[in-house]
CSV table of C-alpha atoms and ligand atoms in Angstrom, one decimal:
chain,number,residue,atom,x,y,z
A,142,UNK,CA,-42.3,58.5,30.4
A,143,UNK,CA,-39.4,55.4,30.6
A,144,UNK,CA,-40.0,51.7,29.9
A,145,UNK,CA,-38.9,49.7,32.5
A,146,UNK,CA,-38.8,47.2,30.2
A,147,UNK,CA,-35.8,47.9,27.9
A,148,UNK,CA,-32.6,47.7,29.9
A,149,UNK,CA,-30.0,50.5,28.9
A,150,UNK,CA,-26.9,49.4,27.3
A,151,UNK,CA,-24.6,52.1,27.1
A,152,UNK,CA,-23.3,53.6,24.8
A,153,UNK,CA,-19.2,53.0,24.7
A,154,UNK,CA,-19.9,48.6,24.9
A,155,UNK,CA,-22.2,47.0,22.4
A,156,UNK,CA,-23.7,44.2,24.7
A,157,UNK,CA,-22.0,42.0,22.1
A,158,UNK,CA,-19.2,43.2,22.7
A,159,UNK,CA,-19.3,43.4,26.8
A,160,UNK,CA,-20.5,39.2,26.4
A,161,UNK,CA,-16.9,38.5,24.4
A,162,UNK,CA,-14.8,40.4,26.8
A,163,UNK,CA,-16.7,38.2,29.9
A,164,UNK,CA,-15.6,34.9,27.7
A,165,UNK,CA,-12.1,35.8,26.9
A,166,UNK,CA,-12.2,36.9,30.4
A,167,UNK,CA,-12.5,33.4,31.8
A,168,UNK,CA,-10.3,32.0,28.5
A,169,UNK,CA,-8.0,34.4,30.4
A,170,UNK,CA,-8.7,32.9,33.8
A,171,UNK,CA,-8.0,29.2,32.7
A,172,UNK,CA,-5.1,30.4,30.5
A,173,UNK,CA,-3.0,32.3,33.6
A,174,UNK,CA,-3.8,28.7,35.7
A,175,UNK,CA,-2.3,26.3,32.4
A,176,UNK,CA,-5.8,25.1,32.0
A,177,UNK,CA,-6.5,26.4,28.7
A,178,UNK,CA,-8.1,23.0,26.5
A,179,UNK,CA,-7.7,23.9,22.6
A,180,UNK,CA,-8.2,21.3,19.9
A,181,UNK,CA,-4.8,19.8,18.9
A,182,UNK,CA,-4.6,17.7,15.0
A,183,UNK,CA,-1.6,14.8,15.5
A,184,UNK,CA,0.8,15.5,13.5
A,185,UNK,CA,1.4,12.0,11.2
A,186,UNK,CA,4.8,10.4,12.3
A,187,UNK,CA,3.8,11.1,15.6
A,188,UNK,CA,2.8,7.8,18.1
A,189,UNK,CA,-0.6,7.8,19.9
A,190,UNK,CA,0.4,7.1,23.6
A,191,UNK,CA,-3.0,9.4,24.0
A,192,UNK,CA,-6.3,8.0,22.5
A,193,UNK,CA,-9.0,6.0,23.5
A,194,UNK,CA,-8.4,3.4,20.9
A,195,UNK,CA,-6.9,0.6,23.4
A,196,UNK,CA,-7.1,-2.6,20.8
A,197,UNK,CA,-6.4,0.2,17.2
A,198,UNK,CA,-9.4,-0.4,15.5
A,199,UNK,CA,-9.2,2.5,14.3
A,200,UNK,CA,-6.2,1.4,11.6
A,201,UNK,CA,-7.4,-2.5,11.7
A,202,UNK,CA,-8.2,-3.6,8.1
A,203,UNK,CA,-10.7,-6.4,9.5
A,204,UNK,CA,-12.5,-3.6,11.2
A,205,UNK,CA,-12.7,-1.5,8.0
A,206,UNK,CA,-12.8,-4.2,5.5
A,207,UNK,CA,-16.7,-5.4,7.3
A,208,UNK,CA,-17.2,-1.8,7.9
A,209,UNK,CA,-17.9,-1.2,4.2
A,210,UNK,CA,-19.4,-4.7,3.4
A,211,UNK,CA,-21.5,-3.5,5.7
A,212,UNK,CA,-22.1,0.2,4.3
A,213,UNK,CA,-22.3,-1.3,0.4
A,214,UNK,CA,-25.3,-3.8,2.1
A,215,UNK,CA,-27.5,-0.7,4.0
A,216,UNK,CA,-30.7,-1.7,4.4
A,217,UNK,CA,-33.3,0.3,6.6
A,218,UNK,CA,-31.9,2.6,9.3
A,219,UNK,CA,-34.9,0.8,11.7
A,220,UNK,CA,-34.8,-2.6,11.6
A,221,UNK,CA,-30.8,-2.7,11.6
A,222,UNK,CA,-30.7,-0.7,14.8
A,223,UNK,CA,-33.7,-3.0,16.7
A,224,UNK,CA,-31.1,-6.3,15.2
A,225,UNK,CA,-28.1,-4.2,16.6
A,226,UNK,CA,-29.5,-3.4,20.4
A,227,UNK,CA,-30.7,-7.6,20.1
A,228,UNK,CA,-27.1,-8.6,19.0
A,229,UNK,CA,-24.5,-6.3,22.3
A,230,UNK,CA,-27.7,-7.2,24.4
A,231,UNK,CA,-27.0,-10.5,23.4
A,232,UNK,CA,-23.4,-9.9,23.7
A,233,UNK,CA,-23.8,-9.0,27.0
A,234,UNK,CA,-25.8,-11.5,28.5
A,235,UNK,CA,-28.2,-8.0,29.3
A,236,UNK,CA,-32.2,-8.2,29.1
A,237,UNK,CA,-32.4,-5.5,27.1
A,238,UNK,CA,-30.3,-2.3,25.2
A,239,UNK,CA,-31.4,1.0,24.2
A,240,UNK,CA,-28.7,2.8,21.5
A,241,UNK,CA,-27.8,6.8,22.7
A,242,UNK,CA,-25.5,9.1,20.2
A,243,UNK,CA,-23.3,9.1,23.2
A,244,UNK,CA,-22.2,8.3,26.3
A,245,UNK,CA,-22.5,11.7,28.0
A,246,UNK,CA,-26.2,11.4,26.4
A,247,UNK,CA,-26.6,8.0,27.9
A,248,UNK,CA,-25.2,9.0,31.7
A,249,UNK,CA,-27.1,12.2,31.7
A,250,UNK,CA,-30.6,10.0,30.2
A,251,UNK,CA,-30.3,7.4,33.1
A,252,UNK,CA,-29.4,9.7,35.8
A,253,UNK,CA,-31.6,12.7,34.8
A,254,UNK,CA,-35.3,10.6,34.6
A,255,UNK,CA,-34.2,7.1,36.6
A,256,UNK,CA,-34.4,8.0,39.8
A,257,UNK,CA,-37.5,9.1,41.6
A,258,UNK,CA,-38.5,12.2,43.5
A,259,UNK,CA,-36.6,11.7,47.2
A,260,UNK,CA,-34.4,9.0,45.6
A,261,UNK,CA,-30.8,8.3,47.2
A,262,UNK,CA,-28.0,8.6,45.2
A,263,UNK,CA,-24.5,7.6,46.2
A,264,UNK,CA,-22.0,8.5,44.2
A,265,UNK,CA,-18.2,7.5,43.7
A,266,UNK,CA,-16.5,11.2,44.2
A,267,UNK,CA,-14.8,9.7,40.5
A,268,UNK,CA,-17.1,9.6,37.9
A,269,UNK,CA,-17.3,11.5,35.0
A,270,UNK,CA,-18.6,14.9,34.6
A,271,UNK,CA,-21.2,14.1,32.2
A,272,UNK,CA,-22.9,11.3,35.5
A,273,UNK,CA,-22.5,14.9,37.8
A,274,UNK,CA,-24.9,16.5,34.5
A,275,UNK,CA,-27.0,14.0,35.0
A,276,UNK,CA,-27.8,13.9,38.9
A,277,UNK,CA,-28.2,17.7,38.9
A,278,UNK,CA,-30.9,17.7,36.5
A,279,UNK,CA,-32.4,14.9,38.7
A,280,UNK,CA,-35.3,14.6,40.8
A,281,UNK,CA,-33.2,12.2,43.2
A,282,UNK,CA,-33.7,13.6,47.3
A,283,UNK,CA,-30.3,13.2,47.6
A,284,UNK,CA,-26.8,13.2,46.2
A,285,UNK,CA,-24.0,11.8,48.5
A,286,UNK,CA,-20.5,11.3,47.2
A,287,UNK,CA,-17.9,8.6,48.5
A,288,UNK,CA,-14.6,8.3,49.1
A,289,UNK,CA,-13.2,6.7,45.2
A,290,UNK,CA,-13.4,2.9,45.3
A,291,UNK,CA,-13.5,2.8,49.6
A,292,UNK,CA,-16.4,0.2,50.2
A,293,UNK,CA,-16.0,0.9,53.3
A,294,UNK,CA,-16.7,4.7,52.6
A,295,UNK,CA,-19.9,3.3,50.5
A,296,UNK,CA,-20.4,1.1,53.9
A,297,UNK,CA,-20.4,4.5,55.6
A,298,UNK,CA,-22.6,6.9,53.1
A,299,UNK,CA,-25.3,4.0,52.9
A,300,UNK,CA,-25.2,3.5,56.8
A,301,UNK,CA,-25.8,6.9,57.6
A,302,UNK,CA,-28.3,7.6,55.0
A,303,UNK,CA,-30.4,4.6,57.1
A,304,UNK,CA,-29.5,5.8,59.9
A,305,UNK,CA,-31.4,9.3,59.2
A,306,UNK,CA,-34.4,7.8,56.9
A,307,UNK,CA,-37.0,5.3,58.2
A,308,UNK,CA,-38.1,4.8,54.7
A,309,UNK,CA,-34.0,3.7,53.0
A,310,UNK,CA,-34.1,1.3,56.0
A,311,UNK,CA,-38.0,0.5,54.6
A,312,UNK,CA,-36.9,0.3,50.8
A,313,UNK,CA,-39.5,3.0,50.1
A,314,UNK,CA,-37.3,4.4,48.4
A,315,UNK,CA,-34.7,4.1,46.6
A,316,UNK,CA,-30.9,4.2,46.3
A,317,UNK,CA,-28.7,4.0,43.6
A,318,UNK,CA,-25.3,3.6,43.1
A,319,UNK,CA,-22.8,5.7,40.4
A,320,UNK,CA,-19.7,3.7,39.7
A,321,UNK,CA,-17.2,3.5,36.8
A,322,UNK,CA,-16.0,0.2,36.5
A,323,UNK,CA,-12.6,1.7,35.3
A,324,UNK,CA,-11.2,5.2,35.4
A,325,UNK,CA,-10.6,7.5,33.1
A,326,UNK,CA,-8.1,9.4,34.7
A,327,UNK,CA,-6.0,6.7,37.1
A,328,UNK,CA,-7.6,3.8,35.2
A,329,UNK,CA,-8.0,1.8,38.4
A,330,UNK,CA,-10.7,-0.8,38.6
A,331,UNK,CA,-13.8,-0.4,40.9
A,332,UNK,CA,-14.2,-3.5,43.9
A,333,UNK,CA,-17.1,-4.0,42.8
A,334,UNK,CA,-17.5,-7.2,44.4
A,335,UNK,CA,-17.2,-5.8,47.2
A,336,UNK,CA,-19.5,-3.2,46.3
A,337,UNK,CA,-22.6,-5.4,46.3
A,338,UNK,CA,-21.3,-6.7,49.4
A,339,UNK,CA,-22.6,-3.5,51.2
A,340,UNK,CA,-25.9,-3.2,49.2
A,341,UNK,CA,-26.3,-6.8,50.3
A,342,UNK,CA,-25.8,-6.2,54.0
A,343,UNK,CA,-27.4,-3.1,54.6
A,344,UNK,CA,-30.3,-3.3,52.4
A,345,UNK,CA,-32.7,-6.3,53.1
A,346,UNK,CA,-35.3,-4.9,50.9
A,347,UNK,CA,-33.6,-5.2,47.7
A,348,UNK,CA,-34.4,-1.0,47.2
A,349,UNK,CA,-30.7,-1.0,46.2
A,350,UNK,CA,-29.8,-0.4,42.6
A,351,UNK,CA,-25.7,-0.6,41.1
A,352,UNK,CA,-25.2,1.9,37.4
A,353,UNK,CA,-22.0,1.1,36.1
A,354,UNK,CA,-20.0,3.1,33.1
A,355,UNK,CA,-17.9,0.4,31.5
A,356,UNK,CA,-16.6,3.5,29.1
A,357,UNK,CA,-13.1,2.2,29.3
A,358,UNK,CA,-13.7,-1.8,29.5
A,359,UNK,CA,-14.9,-2.3,26.8
A,360,UNK,CA,-13.2,-4.4,24.9
A,361,UNK,CA,-10.7,-4.4,27.0
A,362,UNK,CA,-11.7,-6.2,29.5
A,363,UNK,CA,-13.7,-9.4,30.0
A,364,UNK,CA,-14.6,-12.5,27.6
A,365,UNK,CA,-13.9,-11.0,24.7
A,366,UNK,CA,-13.9,-7.8,25.7
A,367,UNK,CA,-17.3,-7.7,27.6
A,368,UNK,CA,-16.4,-5.4,30.5
A,369,UNK,CA,-16.0,-6.2,34.0
A,370,UNK,CA,-19.1,-6.7,35.4
A,371,UNK,CA,-19.1,-9.9,33.2
A,372,UNK,CA,-15.9,-10.6,33.6
A,373,UNK,CA,-17.2,-10.7,36.9
A,374,UNK,CA,-20.6,-12.2,36.3
A,375,UNK,CA,-22.5,-9.8,37.8
A,376,UNK,CA,-24.4,-8.8,34.9
A,377,UNK,CA,-28.0,-9.8,36.6
A,378,UNK,CA,-26.9,-7.7,39.7
A,379,UNK,CA,-26.5,-4.3,37.6
A,380,UNK,CA,-29.6,-1.9,37.4
A,381,UNK,CA,-27.7,-0.5,34.3
A,382,UNK,CA,-24.8,-1.1,32.9
A,383,UNK,CA,-23.3,1.8,30.2
A,384,UNK,CA,-20.7,1.3,27.2
A,385,UNK,CA,-19.4,3.1,25.6
A,386,UNK,CA,-18.5,3.1,21.6
A,387,UNK,CA,-16.2,5.6,21.3
A,388,UNK,CA,-13.1,4.2,23.1
A,389,UNK,CA,-11.8,1.1,22.2
A,390,UNK,CA,-14.5,0.3,19.1
A,391,UNK,CA,-13.7,2.9,17.5
A,392,UNK,CA,-17.2,4.3,16.7
A,393,UNK,CA,-19.7,6.7,17.9
A,394,UNK,CA,-22.4,6.5,19.7
A,395,UNK,CA,-23.0,4.2,23.9
A,396,UNK,CA,-25.8,1.1,24.7
A,397,UNK,CA,-28.0,1.3,27.9
A,398,UNK,CA,-28.3,-2.5,29.1
A,399,UNK,CA,-31.1,-2.4,31.2
A,400,UNK,CA,-34.3,-5.0,32.1
A,401,UNK,CA,-37.4,-4.2,29.7
A,402,UNK,CA,-39.8,-2.3,32.0
A,403,UNK,CA,-36.3,0.5,32.0
A,404,UNK,CA,-35.9,0.7,28.4
A,405,UNK,CA,-39.0,1.6,27.9
A,406,UNK,CA,-38.9,4.1,30.7
A,407,UNK,CA,-35.9,5.4,29.2
A,408,UNK,CA,-37.9,5.4,25.9
A,409,UNK,CA,-40.3,7.5,27.3
A,410,UNK,CA,-38.5,9.4,29.9
A,411,UNK,CA,-34.6,9.7,28.7
A,412,UNK,CA,-34.6,13.9,27.0
A,413,UNK,CA,-31.4,13.3,25.9
A,414,UNK,CA,-32.9,10.5,23.9
A,415,UNK,CA,-35.9,11.9,22.8
A,416,UNK,CA,-35.3,15.8,22.0
A,417,UNK,CA,-32.1,14.7,19.2
A,418,UNK,CA,-31.7,12.7,15.7
A,419,UNK,CA,-31.0,8.9,16.4
A,420,UNK,CA,-27.6,8.0,15.4
A,421,UNK,CA,-27.2,7.9,11.7
A,422,UNK,CA,-26.5,4.6,9.5
A,423,UNK,CA,-22.8,5.1,9.0
A,424,UNK,CA,-22.7,4.9,13.1
A,425,UNK,CA,-24.6,2.0,13.4
A,426,UNK,CA,-22.8,-0.1,11.2
A,427,UNK,CA,-19.4,0.9,12.7
A,428,UNK,CA,-20.7,-0.8,16.1
A,429,UNK,CA,-22.1,-3.6,14.6
A,430,UNK,CA,-18.6,-4.3,12.8
A,431,UNK,CA,-17.3,-3.5,16.4
A,432,UNK,CA,-19.6,-5.9,18.6
A,433,UNK,CA,-19.3,-8.6,15.3
A,434,UNK,CA,-15.1,-8.7,16.2
A,435,UNK,CA,-15.5,-9.0,19.9
A,436,UNK,CA,-18.5,-11.7,19.3
A,437,UNK,CA,-16.3,-13.7,17.5
A,438,UNK,CA,-13.0,-13.7,19.1
A,439,UNK,CA,-11.4,-11.8,16.9
A,440,UNK,CA,-10.1,-8.2,19.1
A,441,UNK,CA,-9.1,-11.0,22.1
A,442,UNK,CA,-5.6,-11.5,20.1
A,443,UNK,CA,-5.5,-7.7,20.3
A,444,UNK,CA,-6.9,-7.7,24.4
A,445,UNK,CA,-3.2,-10.0,25.4
A,446,UNK,CA,-1.2,-8.1,23.1
A,447,UNK,CA,-2.3,-4.6,25.1
A,448,UNK,CA,-2.1,-7.0,28.1
A,449,UNK,CA,1.2,-8.1,26.9
A,450,UNK,CA,2.4,-4.0,26.6
A,451,UNK,CA,0.9,-2.6,29.6
A,452,UNK,CA,3.7,-5.1,31.7
A,453,UNK,CA,6.0,-4.5,29.1
A,454,UNK,CA,5.2,-0.2,29.9
A,455,UNK,CA,4.8,-0.8,33.8
A,456,UNK,CA,8.7,-2.9,34.0
A,457,UNK,CA,9.7,0.3,31.7
A,458,UNK,CA,8.3,3.2,34.5
A,459,UNK,CA,9.4,1.8,37.6
A,460,UNK,CA,13.3,1.8,35.8
A,461,UNK,CA,13.0,5.3,35.4
A,462,UNK,CA,15.5,7.9,37.2
A,463,UNK,CA,13.8,11.3,39.1
A,464,UNK,CA,15.9,13.6,40.7
A,465,UNK,CA,14.2,15.3,44.2
A,466,UNK,CA,14.0,18.3,42.3
A,467,UNK,CA,11.0,17.1,40.2
A,468,UNK,CA,8.1,15.5,41.2
A,469,UNK,CA,7.7,12.0,39.3
A,470,UNK,CA,5.5,9.3,40.3
A,471,UNK,CA,3.7,6.7,38.6
A,472,UNK,CA,0.4,5.7,39.1
A,473,UNK,CA,-1.2,1.8,37.7
A,474,UNK,CA,-3.0,-0.5,38.7
A,475,UNK,CA,-1.9,-3.2,37.0
A,476,UNK,CA,-3.9,-4.4,33.7
A,477,UNK,CA,-5.2,-1.2,32.8
A,478,UNK,CA,-3.8,1.0,29.7
A,479,UNK,CA,-3.9,4.2,31.4
A,480,UNK,CA,-1.0,5.2,33.0
A,481,UNK,CA,-0.9,8.6,34.8
A,482,UNK,CA,2.4,9.8,35.8
A,483,UNK,CA,2.3,12.5,38.2
A,484,UNK,CA,4.6,15.3,38.2
A,485,UNK,CA,4.1,19.4,39.6
A,486,UNK,CA,5.2,20.1,35.3
A,487,UNK,CA,3.0,18.2,33.7
A,488,UNK,CA,2.5,20.6,31.0
A,489,UNK,CA,6.4,21.2,29.9
A,490,UNK,CA,6.7,17.1,29.9
A,491,UNK,CA,3.8,16.4,27.8
A,492,UNK,CA,5.2,19.4,26.0
A,493,UNK,CA,9.2,17.7,25.4
A,494,UNK,CA,7.4,13.9,24.5
A,495,UNK,CA,5.1,16.0,21.9
A,496,UNK,CA,8.3,17.1,20.5
A,497,UNK,CA,10.0,14.3,20.0
A,498,UNK,CA,7.6,12.4,18.6
A,499,UNK,CA,5.3,11.1,21.3
A,500,UNK,CA,1.7,12.5,21.7
A,501,UNK,CA,0.7,11.8,25.7
A,502,UNK,CA,-0.8,14.1,27.1
A,503,UNK,CA,-1.5,16.7,30.2
A,504,UNK,CA,-5.0,16.7,32.6
A,505,UNK,CA,-4.8,19.6,34.5
A,506,UNK,CA,-8.0,21.3,36.4
A,507,UNK,CA,-11.1,20.5,36.2
A,508,UNK,CA,-10.8,17.2,35.0
A,509,UNK,CA,-9.2,16.0,38.2
A,510,UNK,CA,-8.9,17.5,41.1
A,511,UNK,CA,-6.1,20.3,41.9
A,512,UNK,CA,-2.9,18.7,43.2
A,513,UNK,CA,-3.5,15.9,41.0
A,514,UNK,CA,-1.7,16.5,37.8
A,515,UNK,CA,-0.6,14.6,35.6
A,516,UNK,CA,0.5,12.9,32.7
A,517,UNK,CA,-1.5,10.4,31.0
A,518,UNK,CA,-0.2,7.5,29.1
A,519,UNK,CA,-3.1,4.9,27.0
A,520,UNK,CA,-1.3,2.1,25.1
A,521,UNK,CA,-2.8,0.5,22.6
A,522,UNK,CA,-2.7,-3.2,21.1
A,523,UNK,CA,-1.0,-1.5,17.9
A,524,UNK,CA,1.8,-0.2,20.4
A,525,UNK,CA,5.5,-1.5,19.7
A,526,UNK,CA,7.7,-2.5,23.0
A,527,UNK,CA,10.0,0.5,20.6
A,528,UNK,CA,8.1,2.8,20.4
A,529,UNK,CA,7.3,2.1,24.4
A,530,UNK,CA,11.2,1.9,24.1
A,531,UNK,CA,11.7,5.5,22.3
A,532,UNK,CA,8.6,7.2,24.7
A,533,UNK,CA,10.6,5.8,28.1
A,534,UNK,CA,14.1,7.7,27.1
A,535,UNK,CA,12.3,10.4,26.1
A,536,UNK,CA,11.0,10.8,29.9
A,537,UNK,CA,13.9,10.2,30.7
A,538,UNK,CA,16.0,12.8,29.5
A,539,UNK,CA,13.1,15.4,30.2
A,540,UNK,CA,14.1,14.0,33.4
A,541,UNK,CA,17.6,14.6,33.4
A,542,UNK,CA,17.2,18.3,32.4
A,543,UNK,CA,14.8,19.1,34.9
A,544,UNK,CA,17.5,17.6,37.5
A,545,UNK,CA,20.4,20.0,35.9
A,546,UNK,CA,18.2,23.3,35.4
A,547,UNK,CA,17.6,22.7,39.2
A,548,UNK,CA,21.9,22.4,40.0
A,549,UNK,CA,21.9,25.3,38.1
A,550,UNK,CA,20.2,27.2,40.1
B,828,LIG,C1,-16.1,6.8,31.8
B,828,LIG,C2,-16.2,8.1,30.9
B,828,LIG,N1,-17.9,8.2,30.6
B,828,LIG,C3,-18.6,8.3,29.5
B,828,LIG,C4,-18.1,9.2,28.4
B,828,LIG,C5,-19.2,9.7,27.7
B,828,LIG,O1,-18.7,9.1,26.1
B,828,LIG,P1,-18.8,10.0,24.6
B,828,LIG,O2,-17.7,10.3,24.2
B,828,LIG,O3,-19.7,9.0,24.3
B,828,LIG,O4,-20.0,11.0,25.1
B,828,LIG,C6,-17.0,9.2,29.0
B,828,LIG,C7,-16.2,9.8,28.1
B,828,LIG,O5,-15.7,10.8,27.3
B,828,LIG,C8,-16.2,8.5,29.8
B,828,LIG,O6,-14.5,8.5,29.9
């Protein structure tokens, strides 16, 4: 008699091999769509127009010196972490702060646990993958997308929920509005004040809660780099803010800024916080280093320098000449260090620039929607006008080559 629990294994193909084949086929599908990712190391002597090290703290002697001092005087990690949370909370004018191992973990932890059963989440269509991951795990009754950075879109989505559900209208159900302050791919700034107005107009029972991810504004925007929310002075209106340390702060990890009850709740319910080892002392020391530099005003000149370079690159990119044979458009929000060069041949443009010593990267689906392929250029305070000139001339050469090739067809 055969045992129904035993799955027969075809003799020609061992199971491990068929799994590997399935993985290879998935990779081939990505390859065919020019969407396969590879981990690459930047060659030396190349110019970085790609990383999110916007303040160039990763190579700053001031940062390194202060970091080494913290390391030498290493106290116990736990009191150091607690004191760091206090320091970061004060800097961001928040009631409390809770450290997470990464921005990904912070978004997953918050969104998977804070919305209660039946609550409603309204999210911007371009929010980060980590927020999607958190929402997927959450017990919220509804997750509704609204058009990117559209206050009118948020108003429509919210009004629909109010019309459909009396408990949203009477304040028994909570509504979470999930946005970023600066979007990672287009570098545009969210209209947070307009969003607040929508919530004030439509939810008089104060059951609207903002969750804002400041990953890309940290260090770069706002007073001493405190972020867009503090630039607008609306920190008291945000239920949760997430700041990450892996971008302009040249470190790793993230912090959730919130009220004391929310912090206590996360300590008890956020699984991405509970079931993982906390940040080690070197990371705590580097986060402390970055925040001391911010709080002392030592990064203000870097913020100013980035803005100078942004204006320079903005002007230079708009002087580029592109023939109709190749789609080429520059998308840029005036004060953001992130530039998006839309072209139908992003991989070719990125590869051409890389061969000429300028590291920029093609951004392909699924990171961005189909049809929105682009090359992303990020500026850093450590870039120079000469480097920018080199990049712009290289892009112009590529555009000229495309034009020539299409003329010869
Ligand atoms: C908007 C946004 N949120 C969260 C994250 C995740 O942050 P981390 O790299 O610290 O996991 C990123 C980037 O990776 C991001 O761009």
